[in-house]
mmCIF file of C-alpha atoms and ligand atoms in Angstrom:
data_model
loop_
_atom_site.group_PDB
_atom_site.id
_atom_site.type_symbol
_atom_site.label_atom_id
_atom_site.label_comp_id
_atom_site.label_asym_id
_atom_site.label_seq_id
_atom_site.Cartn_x
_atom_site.Cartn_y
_atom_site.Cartn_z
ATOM 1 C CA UNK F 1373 -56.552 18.912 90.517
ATOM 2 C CA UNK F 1374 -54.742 17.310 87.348
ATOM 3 C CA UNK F 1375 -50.595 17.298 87.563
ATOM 4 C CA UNK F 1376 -48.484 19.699 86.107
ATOM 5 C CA UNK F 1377 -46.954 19.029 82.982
ATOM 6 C CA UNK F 1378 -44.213 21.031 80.965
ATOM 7 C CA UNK F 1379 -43.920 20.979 77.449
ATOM 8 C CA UNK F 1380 -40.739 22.332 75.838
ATOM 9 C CA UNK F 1381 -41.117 23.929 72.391
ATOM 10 C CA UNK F 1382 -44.826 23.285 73.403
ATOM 11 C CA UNK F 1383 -46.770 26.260 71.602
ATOM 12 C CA UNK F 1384 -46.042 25.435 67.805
ATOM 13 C CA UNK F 1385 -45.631 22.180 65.300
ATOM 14 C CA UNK F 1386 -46.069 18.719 67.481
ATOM 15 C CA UNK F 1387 -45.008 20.889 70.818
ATOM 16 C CA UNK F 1388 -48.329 22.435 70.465
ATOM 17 C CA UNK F 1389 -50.485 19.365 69.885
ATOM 18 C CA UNK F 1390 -48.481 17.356 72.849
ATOM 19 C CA UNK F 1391 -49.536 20.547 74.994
ATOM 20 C CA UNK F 1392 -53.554 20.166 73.434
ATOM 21 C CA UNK F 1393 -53.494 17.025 74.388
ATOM 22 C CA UNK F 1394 -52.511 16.941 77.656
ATOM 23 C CA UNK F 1395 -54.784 19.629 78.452
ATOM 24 C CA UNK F 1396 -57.620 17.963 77.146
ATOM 25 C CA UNK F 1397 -56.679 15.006 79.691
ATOM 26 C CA UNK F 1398 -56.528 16.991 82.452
ATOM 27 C CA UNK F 1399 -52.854 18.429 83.290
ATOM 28 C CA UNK F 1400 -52.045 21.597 84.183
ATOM 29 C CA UNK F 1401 -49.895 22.291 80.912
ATOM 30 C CA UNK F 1402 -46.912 25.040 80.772
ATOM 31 C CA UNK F 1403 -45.999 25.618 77.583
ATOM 32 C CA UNK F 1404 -42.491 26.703 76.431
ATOM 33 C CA UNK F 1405 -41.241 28.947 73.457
ATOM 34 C CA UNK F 1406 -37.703 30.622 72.814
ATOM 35 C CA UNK F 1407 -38.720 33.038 70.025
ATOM 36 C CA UNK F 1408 -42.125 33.524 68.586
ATOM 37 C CA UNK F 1409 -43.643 35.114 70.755
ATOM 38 C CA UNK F 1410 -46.588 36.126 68.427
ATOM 39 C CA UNK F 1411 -47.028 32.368 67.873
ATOM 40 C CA UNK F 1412 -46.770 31.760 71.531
ATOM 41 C CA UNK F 1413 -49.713 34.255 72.508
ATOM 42 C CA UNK F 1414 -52.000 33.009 69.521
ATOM 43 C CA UNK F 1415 -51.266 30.040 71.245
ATOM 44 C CA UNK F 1416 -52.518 30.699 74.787
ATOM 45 C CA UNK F 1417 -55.550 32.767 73.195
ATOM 46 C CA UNK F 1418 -56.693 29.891 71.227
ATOM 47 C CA UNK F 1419 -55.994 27.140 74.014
ATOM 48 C CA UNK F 1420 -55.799 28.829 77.436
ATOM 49 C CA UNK F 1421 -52.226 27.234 77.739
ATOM 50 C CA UNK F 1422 -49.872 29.273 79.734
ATOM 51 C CA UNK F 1423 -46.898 30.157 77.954
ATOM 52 C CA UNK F 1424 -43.180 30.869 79.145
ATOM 53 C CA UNK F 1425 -40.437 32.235 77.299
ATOM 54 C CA UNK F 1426 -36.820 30.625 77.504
ATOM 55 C CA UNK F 1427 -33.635 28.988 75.409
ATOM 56 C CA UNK F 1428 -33.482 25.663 76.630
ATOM 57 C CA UNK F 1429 -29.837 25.533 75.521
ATOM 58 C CA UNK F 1430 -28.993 28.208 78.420
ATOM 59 C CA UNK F 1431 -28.828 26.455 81.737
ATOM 60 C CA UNK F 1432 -29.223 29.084 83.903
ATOM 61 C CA UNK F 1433 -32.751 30.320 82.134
ATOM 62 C CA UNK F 1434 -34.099 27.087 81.913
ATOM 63 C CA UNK F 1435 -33.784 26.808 85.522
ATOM 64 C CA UNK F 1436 -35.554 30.312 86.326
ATOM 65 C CA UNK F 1437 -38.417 29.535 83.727
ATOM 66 C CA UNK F 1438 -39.083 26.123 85.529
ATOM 67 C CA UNK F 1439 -38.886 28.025 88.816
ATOM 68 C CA UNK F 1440 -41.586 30.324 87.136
ATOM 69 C CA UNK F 1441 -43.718 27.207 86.552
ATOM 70 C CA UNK F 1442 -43.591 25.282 89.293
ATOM 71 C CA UNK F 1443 -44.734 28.941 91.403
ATOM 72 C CA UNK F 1444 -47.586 29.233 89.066
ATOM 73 C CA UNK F 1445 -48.756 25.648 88.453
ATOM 74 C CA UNK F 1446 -47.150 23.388 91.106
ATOM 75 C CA UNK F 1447 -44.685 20.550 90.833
ATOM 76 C CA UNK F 1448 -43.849 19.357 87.382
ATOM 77 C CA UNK F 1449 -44.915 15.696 87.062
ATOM 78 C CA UNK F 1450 -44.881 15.272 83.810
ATOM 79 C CA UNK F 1451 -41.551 16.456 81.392
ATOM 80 C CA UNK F 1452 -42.033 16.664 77.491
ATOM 81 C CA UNK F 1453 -38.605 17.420 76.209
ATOM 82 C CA UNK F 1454 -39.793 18.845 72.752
ATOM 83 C CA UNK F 1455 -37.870 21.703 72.234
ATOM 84 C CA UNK F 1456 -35.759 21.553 68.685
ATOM 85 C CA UNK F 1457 -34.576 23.197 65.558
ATOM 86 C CA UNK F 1458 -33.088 21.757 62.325
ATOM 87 C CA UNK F 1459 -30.096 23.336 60.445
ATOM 88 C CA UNK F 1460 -29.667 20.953 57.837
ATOM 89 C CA UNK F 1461 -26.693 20.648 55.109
ATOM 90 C CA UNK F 1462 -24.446 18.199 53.508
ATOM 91 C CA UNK F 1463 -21.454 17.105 56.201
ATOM 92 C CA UNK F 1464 -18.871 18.772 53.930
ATOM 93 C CA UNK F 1465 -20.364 22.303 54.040
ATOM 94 C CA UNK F 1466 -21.625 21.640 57.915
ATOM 95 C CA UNK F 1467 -20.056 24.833 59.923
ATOM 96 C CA UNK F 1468 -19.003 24.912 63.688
ATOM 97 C CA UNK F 1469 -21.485 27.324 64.471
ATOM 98 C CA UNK F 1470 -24.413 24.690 62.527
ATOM 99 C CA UNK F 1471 -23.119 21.740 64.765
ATOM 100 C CA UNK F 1472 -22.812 23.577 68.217
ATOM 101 C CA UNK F 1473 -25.996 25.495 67.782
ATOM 102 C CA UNK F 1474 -28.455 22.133 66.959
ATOM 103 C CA UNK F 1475 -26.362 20.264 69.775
ATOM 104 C CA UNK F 1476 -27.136 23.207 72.386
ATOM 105 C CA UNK F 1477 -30.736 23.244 71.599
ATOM 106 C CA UNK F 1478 -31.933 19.779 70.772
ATOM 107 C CA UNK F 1479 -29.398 17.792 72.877
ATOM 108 C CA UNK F 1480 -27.843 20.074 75.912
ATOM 109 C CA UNK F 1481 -31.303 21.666 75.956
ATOM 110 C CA UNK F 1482 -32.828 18.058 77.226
ATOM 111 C CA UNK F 1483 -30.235 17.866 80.007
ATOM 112 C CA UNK F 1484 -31.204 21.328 80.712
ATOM 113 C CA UNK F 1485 -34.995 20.945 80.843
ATOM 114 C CA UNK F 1486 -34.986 17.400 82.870
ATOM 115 C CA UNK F 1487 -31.832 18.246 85.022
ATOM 116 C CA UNK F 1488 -33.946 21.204 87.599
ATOM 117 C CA UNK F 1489 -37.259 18.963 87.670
ATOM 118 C CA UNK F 1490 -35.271 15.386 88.314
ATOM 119 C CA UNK F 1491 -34.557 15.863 92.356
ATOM 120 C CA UNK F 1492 -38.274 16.992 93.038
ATOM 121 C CA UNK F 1493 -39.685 13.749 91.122
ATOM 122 C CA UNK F 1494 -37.225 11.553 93.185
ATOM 123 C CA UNK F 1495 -38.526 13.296 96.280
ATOM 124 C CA UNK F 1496 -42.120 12.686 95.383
ATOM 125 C CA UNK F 1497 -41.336 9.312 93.999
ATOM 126 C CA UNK F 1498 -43.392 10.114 90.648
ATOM 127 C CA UNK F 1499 -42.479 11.593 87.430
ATOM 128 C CA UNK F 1500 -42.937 10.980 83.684
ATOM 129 C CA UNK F 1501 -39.598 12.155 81.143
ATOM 130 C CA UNK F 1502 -40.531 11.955 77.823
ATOM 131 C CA UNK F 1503 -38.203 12.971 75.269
ATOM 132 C CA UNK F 1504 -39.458 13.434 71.341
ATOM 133 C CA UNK F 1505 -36.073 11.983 69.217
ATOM 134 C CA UNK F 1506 -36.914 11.333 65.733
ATOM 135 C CA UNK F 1507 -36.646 8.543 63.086
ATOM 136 C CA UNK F 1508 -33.936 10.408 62.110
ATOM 137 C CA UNK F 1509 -32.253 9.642 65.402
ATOM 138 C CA UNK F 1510 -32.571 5.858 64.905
ATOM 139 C CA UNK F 1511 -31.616 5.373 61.088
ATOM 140 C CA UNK F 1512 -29.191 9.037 60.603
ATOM 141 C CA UNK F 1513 -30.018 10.951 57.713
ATOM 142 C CA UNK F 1514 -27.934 12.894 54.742
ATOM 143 C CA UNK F 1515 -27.860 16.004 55.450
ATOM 144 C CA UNK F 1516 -28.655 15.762 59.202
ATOM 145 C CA UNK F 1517 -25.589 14.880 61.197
ATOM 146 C CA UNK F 1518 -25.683 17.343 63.851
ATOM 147 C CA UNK F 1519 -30.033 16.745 64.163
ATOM 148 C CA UNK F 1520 -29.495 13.045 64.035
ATOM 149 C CA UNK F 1521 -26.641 13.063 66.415
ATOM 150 C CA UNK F 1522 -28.833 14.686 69.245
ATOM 151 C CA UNK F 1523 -31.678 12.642 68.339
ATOM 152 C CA UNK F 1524 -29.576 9.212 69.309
ATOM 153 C CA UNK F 1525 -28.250 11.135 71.804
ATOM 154 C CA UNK F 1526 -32.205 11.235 73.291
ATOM 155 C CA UNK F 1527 -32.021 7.514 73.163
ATOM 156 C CA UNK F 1528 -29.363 7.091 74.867
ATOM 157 C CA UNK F 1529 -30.453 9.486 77.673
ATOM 158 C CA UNK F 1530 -33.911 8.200 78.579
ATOM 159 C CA UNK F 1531 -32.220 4.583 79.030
ATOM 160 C CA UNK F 1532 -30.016 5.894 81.646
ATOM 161 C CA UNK F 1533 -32.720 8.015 83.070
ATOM 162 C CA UNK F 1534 -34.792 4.923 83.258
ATOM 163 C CA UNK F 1535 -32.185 2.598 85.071
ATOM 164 C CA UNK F 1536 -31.724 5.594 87.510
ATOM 165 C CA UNK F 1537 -35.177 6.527 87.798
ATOM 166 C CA UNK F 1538 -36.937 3.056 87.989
ATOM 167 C CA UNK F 1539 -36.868 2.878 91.979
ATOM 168 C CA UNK F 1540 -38.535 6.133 92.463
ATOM 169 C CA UNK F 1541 -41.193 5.748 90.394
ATOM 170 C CA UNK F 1542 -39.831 8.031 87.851
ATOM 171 C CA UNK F 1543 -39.751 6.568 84.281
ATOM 172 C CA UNK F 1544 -38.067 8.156 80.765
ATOM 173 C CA UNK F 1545 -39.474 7.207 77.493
ATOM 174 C CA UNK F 1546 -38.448 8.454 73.810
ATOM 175 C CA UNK F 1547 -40.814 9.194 71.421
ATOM 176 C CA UNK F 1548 -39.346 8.943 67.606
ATOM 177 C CA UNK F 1549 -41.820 10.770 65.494
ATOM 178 C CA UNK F 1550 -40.765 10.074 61.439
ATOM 179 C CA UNK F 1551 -41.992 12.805 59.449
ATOM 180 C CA UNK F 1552 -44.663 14.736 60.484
ATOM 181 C CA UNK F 1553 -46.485 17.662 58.564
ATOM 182 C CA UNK F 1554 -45.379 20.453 60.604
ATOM 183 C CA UNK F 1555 -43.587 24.056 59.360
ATOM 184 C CA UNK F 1556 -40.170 21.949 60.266
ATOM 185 C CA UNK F 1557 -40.784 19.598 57.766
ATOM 186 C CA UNK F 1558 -42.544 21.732 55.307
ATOM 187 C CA UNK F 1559 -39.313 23.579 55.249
ATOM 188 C CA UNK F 1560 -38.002 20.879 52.952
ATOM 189 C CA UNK F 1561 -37.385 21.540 49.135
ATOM 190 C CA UNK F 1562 -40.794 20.497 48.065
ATOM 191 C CA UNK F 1563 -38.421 18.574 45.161
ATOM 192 C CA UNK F 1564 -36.794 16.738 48.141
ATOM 193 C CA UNK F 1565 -39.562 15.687 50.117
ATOM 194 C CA UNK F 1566 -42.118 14.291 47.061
ATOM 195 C CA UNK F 1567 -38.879 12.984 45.372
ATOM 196 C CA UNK F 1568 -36.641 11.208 47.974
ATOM 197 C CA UNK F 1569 -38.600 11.012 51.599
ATOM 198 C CA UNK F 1570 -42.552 10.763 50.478
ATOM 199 C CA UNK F 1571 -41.872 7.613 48.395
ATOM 200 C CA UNK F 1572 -39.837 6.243 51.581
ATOM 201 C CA UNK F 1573 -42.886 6.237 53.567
ATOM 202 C CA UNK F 1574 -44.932 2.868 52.981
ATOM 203 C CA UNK F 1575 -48.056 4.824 54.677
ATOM 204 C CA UNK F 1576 -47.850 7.320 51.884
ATOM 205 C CA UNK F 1577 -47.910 10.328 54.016
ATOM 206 C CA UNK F 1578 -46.628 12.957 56.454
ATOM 207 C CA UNK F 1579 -47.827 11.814 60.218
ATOM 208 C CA UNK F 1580 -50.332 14.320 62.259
ATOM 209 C CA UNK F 1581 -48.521 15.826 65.115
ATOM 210 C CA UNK F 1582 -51.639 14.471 67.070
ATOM 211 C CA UNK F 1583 -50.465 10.925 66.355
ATOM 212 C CA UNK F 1584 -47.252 12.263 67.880
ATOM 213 C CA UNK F 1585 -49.143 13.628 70.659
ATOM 214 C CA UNK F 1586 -51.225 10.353 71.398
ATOM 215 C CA UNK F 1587 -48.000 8.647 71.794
ATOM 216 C CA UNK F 1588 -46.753 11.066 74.703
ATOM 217 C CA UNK F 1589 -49.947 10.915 76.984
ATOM 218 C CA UNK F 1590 -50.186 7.305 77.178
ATOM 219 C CA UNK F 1591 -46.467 7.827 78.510
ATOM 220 C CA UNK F 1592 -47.536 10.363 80.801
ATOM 221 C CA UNK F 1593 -50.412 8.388 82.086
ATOM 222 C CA UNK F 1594 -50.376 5.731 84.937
ATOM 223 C CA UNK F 1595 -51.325 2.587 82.767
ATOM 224 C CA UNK F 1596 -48.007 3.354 81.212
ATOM 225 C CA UNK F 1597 -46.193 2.471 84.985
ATOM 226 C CA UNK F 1598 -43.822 -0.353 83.941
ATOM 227 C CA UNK F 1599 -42.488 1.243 80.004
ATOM 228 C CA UNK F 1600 -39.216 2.548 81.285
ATOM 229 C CA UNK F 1601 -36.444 3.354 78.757
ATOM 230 C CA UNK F 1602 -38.753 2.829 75.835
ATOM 231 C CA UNK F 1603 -38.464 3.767 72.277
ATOM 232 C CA UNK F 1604 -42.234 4.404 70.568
ATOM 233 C CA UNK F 1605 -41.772 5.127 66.835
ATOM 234 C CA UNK F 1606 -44.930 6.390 64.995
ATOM 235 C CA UNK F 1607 -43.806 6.939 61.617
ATOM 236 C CA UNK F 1608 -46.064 5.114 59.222
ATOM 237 C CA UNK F 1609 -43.345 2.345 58.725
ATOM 238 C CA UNK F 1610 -40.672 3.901 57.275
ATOM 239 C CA UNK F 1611 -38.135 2.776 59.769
ATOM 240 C CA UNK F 1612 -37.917 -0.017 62.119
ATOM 241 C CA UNK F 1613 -35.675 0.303 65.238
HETATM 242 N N1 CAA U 985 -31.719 11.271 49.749
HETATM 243 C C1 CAA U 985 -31.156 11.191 48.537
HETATM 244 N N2 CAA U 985 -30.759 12.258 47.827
HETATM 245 C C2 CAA U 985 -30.921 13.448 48.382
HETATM 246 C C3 CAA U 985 -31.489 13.611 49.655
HETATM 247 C C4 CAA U 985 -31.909 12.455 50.340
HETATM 248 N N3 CAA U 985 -32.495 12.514 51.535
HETATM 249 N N4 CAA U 985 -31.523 14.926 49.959
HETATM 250 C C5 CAA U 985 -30.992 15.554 48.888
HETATM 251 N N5 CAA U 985 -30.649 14.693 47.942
HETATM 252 C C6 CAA U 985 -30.072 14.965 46.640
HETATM 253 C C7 CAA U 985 -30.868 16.062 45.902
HETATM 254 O O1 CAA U 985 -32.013 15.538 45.245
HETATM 255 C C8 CAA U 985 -29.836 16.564 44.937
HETATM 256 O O2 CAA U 985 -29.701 15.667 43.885
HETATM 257 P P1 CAA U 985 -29.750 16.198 42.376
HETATM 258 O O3 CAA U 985 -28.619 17.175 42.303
HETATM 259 O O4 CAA U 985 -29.594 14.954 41.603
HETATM 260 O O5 CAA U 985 -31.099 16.839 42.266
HETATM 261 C C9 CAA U 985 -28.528 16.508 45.733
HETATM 262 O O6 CAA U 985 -28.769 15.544 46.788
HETATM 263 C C10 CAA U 985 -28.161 17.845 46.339
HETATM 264 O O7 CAA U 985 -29.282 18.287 47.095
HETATM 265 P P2 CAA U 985 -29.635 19.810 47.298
HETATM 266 O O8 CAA U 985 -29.612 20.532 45.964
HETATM 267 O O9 CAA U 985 -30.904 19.887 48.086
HETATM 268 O O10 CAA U 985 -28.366 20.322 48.144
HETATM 269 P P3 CAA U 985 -28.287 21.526 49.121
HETATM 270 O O11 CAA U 985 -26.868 21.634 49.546
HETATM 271 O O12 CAA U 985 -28.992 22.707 48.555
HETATM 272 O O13 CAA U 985 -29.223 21.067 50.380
HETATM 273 C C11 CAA U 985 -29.895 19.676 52.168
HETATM 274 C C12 CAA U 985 -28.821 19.979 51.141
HETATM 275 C C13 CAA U 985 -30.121 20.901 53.073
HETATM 276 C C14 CAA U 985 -29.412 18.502 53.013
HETATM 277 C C15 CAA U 985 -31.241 19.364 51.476
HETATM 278 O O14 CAA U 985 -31.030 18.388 50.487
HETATM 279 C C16 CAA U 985 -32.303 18.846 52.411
HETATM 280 O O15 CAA U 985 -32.978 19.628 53.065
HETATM 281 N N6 CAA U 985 -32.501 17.507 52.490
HETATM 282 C C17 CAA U 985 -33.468 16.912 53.378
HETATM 283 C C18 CAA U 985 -32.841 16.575 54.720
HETATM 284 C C19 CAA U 985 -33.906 16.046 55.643
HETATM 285 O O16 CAA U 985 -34.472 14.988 55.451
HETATM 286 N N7 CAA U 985 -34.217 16.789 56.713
HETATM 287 C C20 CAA U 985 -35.246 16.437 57.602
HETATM 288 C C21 CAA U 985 -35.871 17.699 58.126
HETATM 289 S S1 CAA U 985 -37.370 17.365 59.025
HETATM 290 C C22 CAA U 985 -36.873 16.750 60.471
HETATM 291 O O17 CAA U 985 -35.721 16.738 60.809
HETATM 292 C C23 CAA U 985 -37.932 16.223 61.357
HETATM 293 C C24 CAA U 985 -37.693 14.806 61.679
HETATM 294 O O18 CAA U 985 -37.282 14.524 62.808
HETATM 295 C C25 CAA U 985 -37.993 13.761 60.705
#
């Protein structure tokens, strides 16, 4: 019987190949959404990957939806913080409502989807956080100061994680994908992306969200014991943290 693994944001864009993956390696894999929910049961047609429905920038549902999880699959062993949004725009015309709503999903939402899981992998003495920041995290971005906010803000959580984790055999890694050929990305003014971020990126290319989701089960697996607080950046050299 594999472990239980839950991936946030985990039936569309990298989410869904993280989820794939760890399927394919053996883990019981919850996957969840907060809107499609067409997307979300294509998803568990196509795969066979449970799906579960909640914001993770509400608290109180992210605690009943991991509740939900842990009753249908067992203990969650393995945390893939995933879950995010963009809602890009120069600083000067960034609203109130554009800052709080990217900080509730993409930075509250990882203290709300680690915070009900911590206390049962200190009890066990196992568990595996892994967050998915962002290049965009570790060198900012015009146009992105509320997404790269919460994406240092992921760095700086996993390296306290890891400090507190450490003695129970708990560790917290980030992942910092650059940019990656998902529907987020695509999003982009096509004159944007070929004119000012393609040539930026020595490899030439967008990423694969597998590549992303290669990264996250060697930090789920045991070989990966003694990486605790760790930064991986896959990102086909565009940035070096
Ligand atoms: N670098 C340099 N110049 C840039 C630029 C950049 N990254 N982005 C935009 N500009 C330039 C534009 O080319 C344009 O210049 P010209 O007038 O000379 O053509 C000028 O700035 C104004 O740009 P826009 O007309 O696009 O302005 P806007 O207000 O309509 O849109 C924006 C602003 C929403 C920030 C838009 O430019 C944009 O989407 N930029 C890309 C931001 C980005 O990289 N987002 C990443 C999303 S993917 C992601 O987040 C995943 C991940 O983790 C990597």
């Amino acid at each position: 019987m594999g472990r239980t693994a839950l991936v946030t944001g985990g039936s569309r864009g990298i989410g869904a190949a993280i989820s794939k993956a760890l399927k394919a390696e053996g883990y019981n894999v919850a996957a969840s959404y907060a809107g499609n929910d067409e997307a979300a049961a294509k998803f568990t047609e196509e795969t066979g990957i449970k799906t579960y429905k909640w914001d993770v920038g509400d608290y109180e549902a992210s605690e009943a939806g991991i509740a939900q999880v842990e009753a249908d699959l067992g203990p969650i062993e393995v945390v893939v913080a995933n879950a995010g949004i963009t809602w890009d725009g120069f600083f000067h015309k960034m609203t109130p409502e554009q800052w709080n709503k990217v900080i509730a999903t993409n930075l509250t939402g990882v203290f709300n989807t680690v915070r009900p899981v911590w206390p049962g992998m200190r009890e066990r003495k196992f568990g595996r956080v892994i967050v998915i920041s962002s290049v965009n995290g570790q060198k900012g971005q015009a146009g992105q100061v509320n997404y790269a906010a919460t994406k240092a803000g992921d760095i700086g959580i996993v390296r306290s994680l890891a400090q507190e984790g450490a003695r129970a055999g708990i560790t917290a890694n980030a992942v910092c994908p650059g940019y990656i050929g998902t529907e987020m990305v695509r999003a982009i003014d096509e004159d944007v992306l070929n004119k000012h971020i393609i040539p930026q990126i020595p490899a030439g290319r967008l990423g694969e969200p597998e590549e992303i989701a290669r990264c996250v089960t060697f930090l789920a697996s045991d070989d990966a014991e003694f990486i605790n607080g760790s930064t991986i950046s896959a990102n086909g050299a565009q940035f070096f943290a």
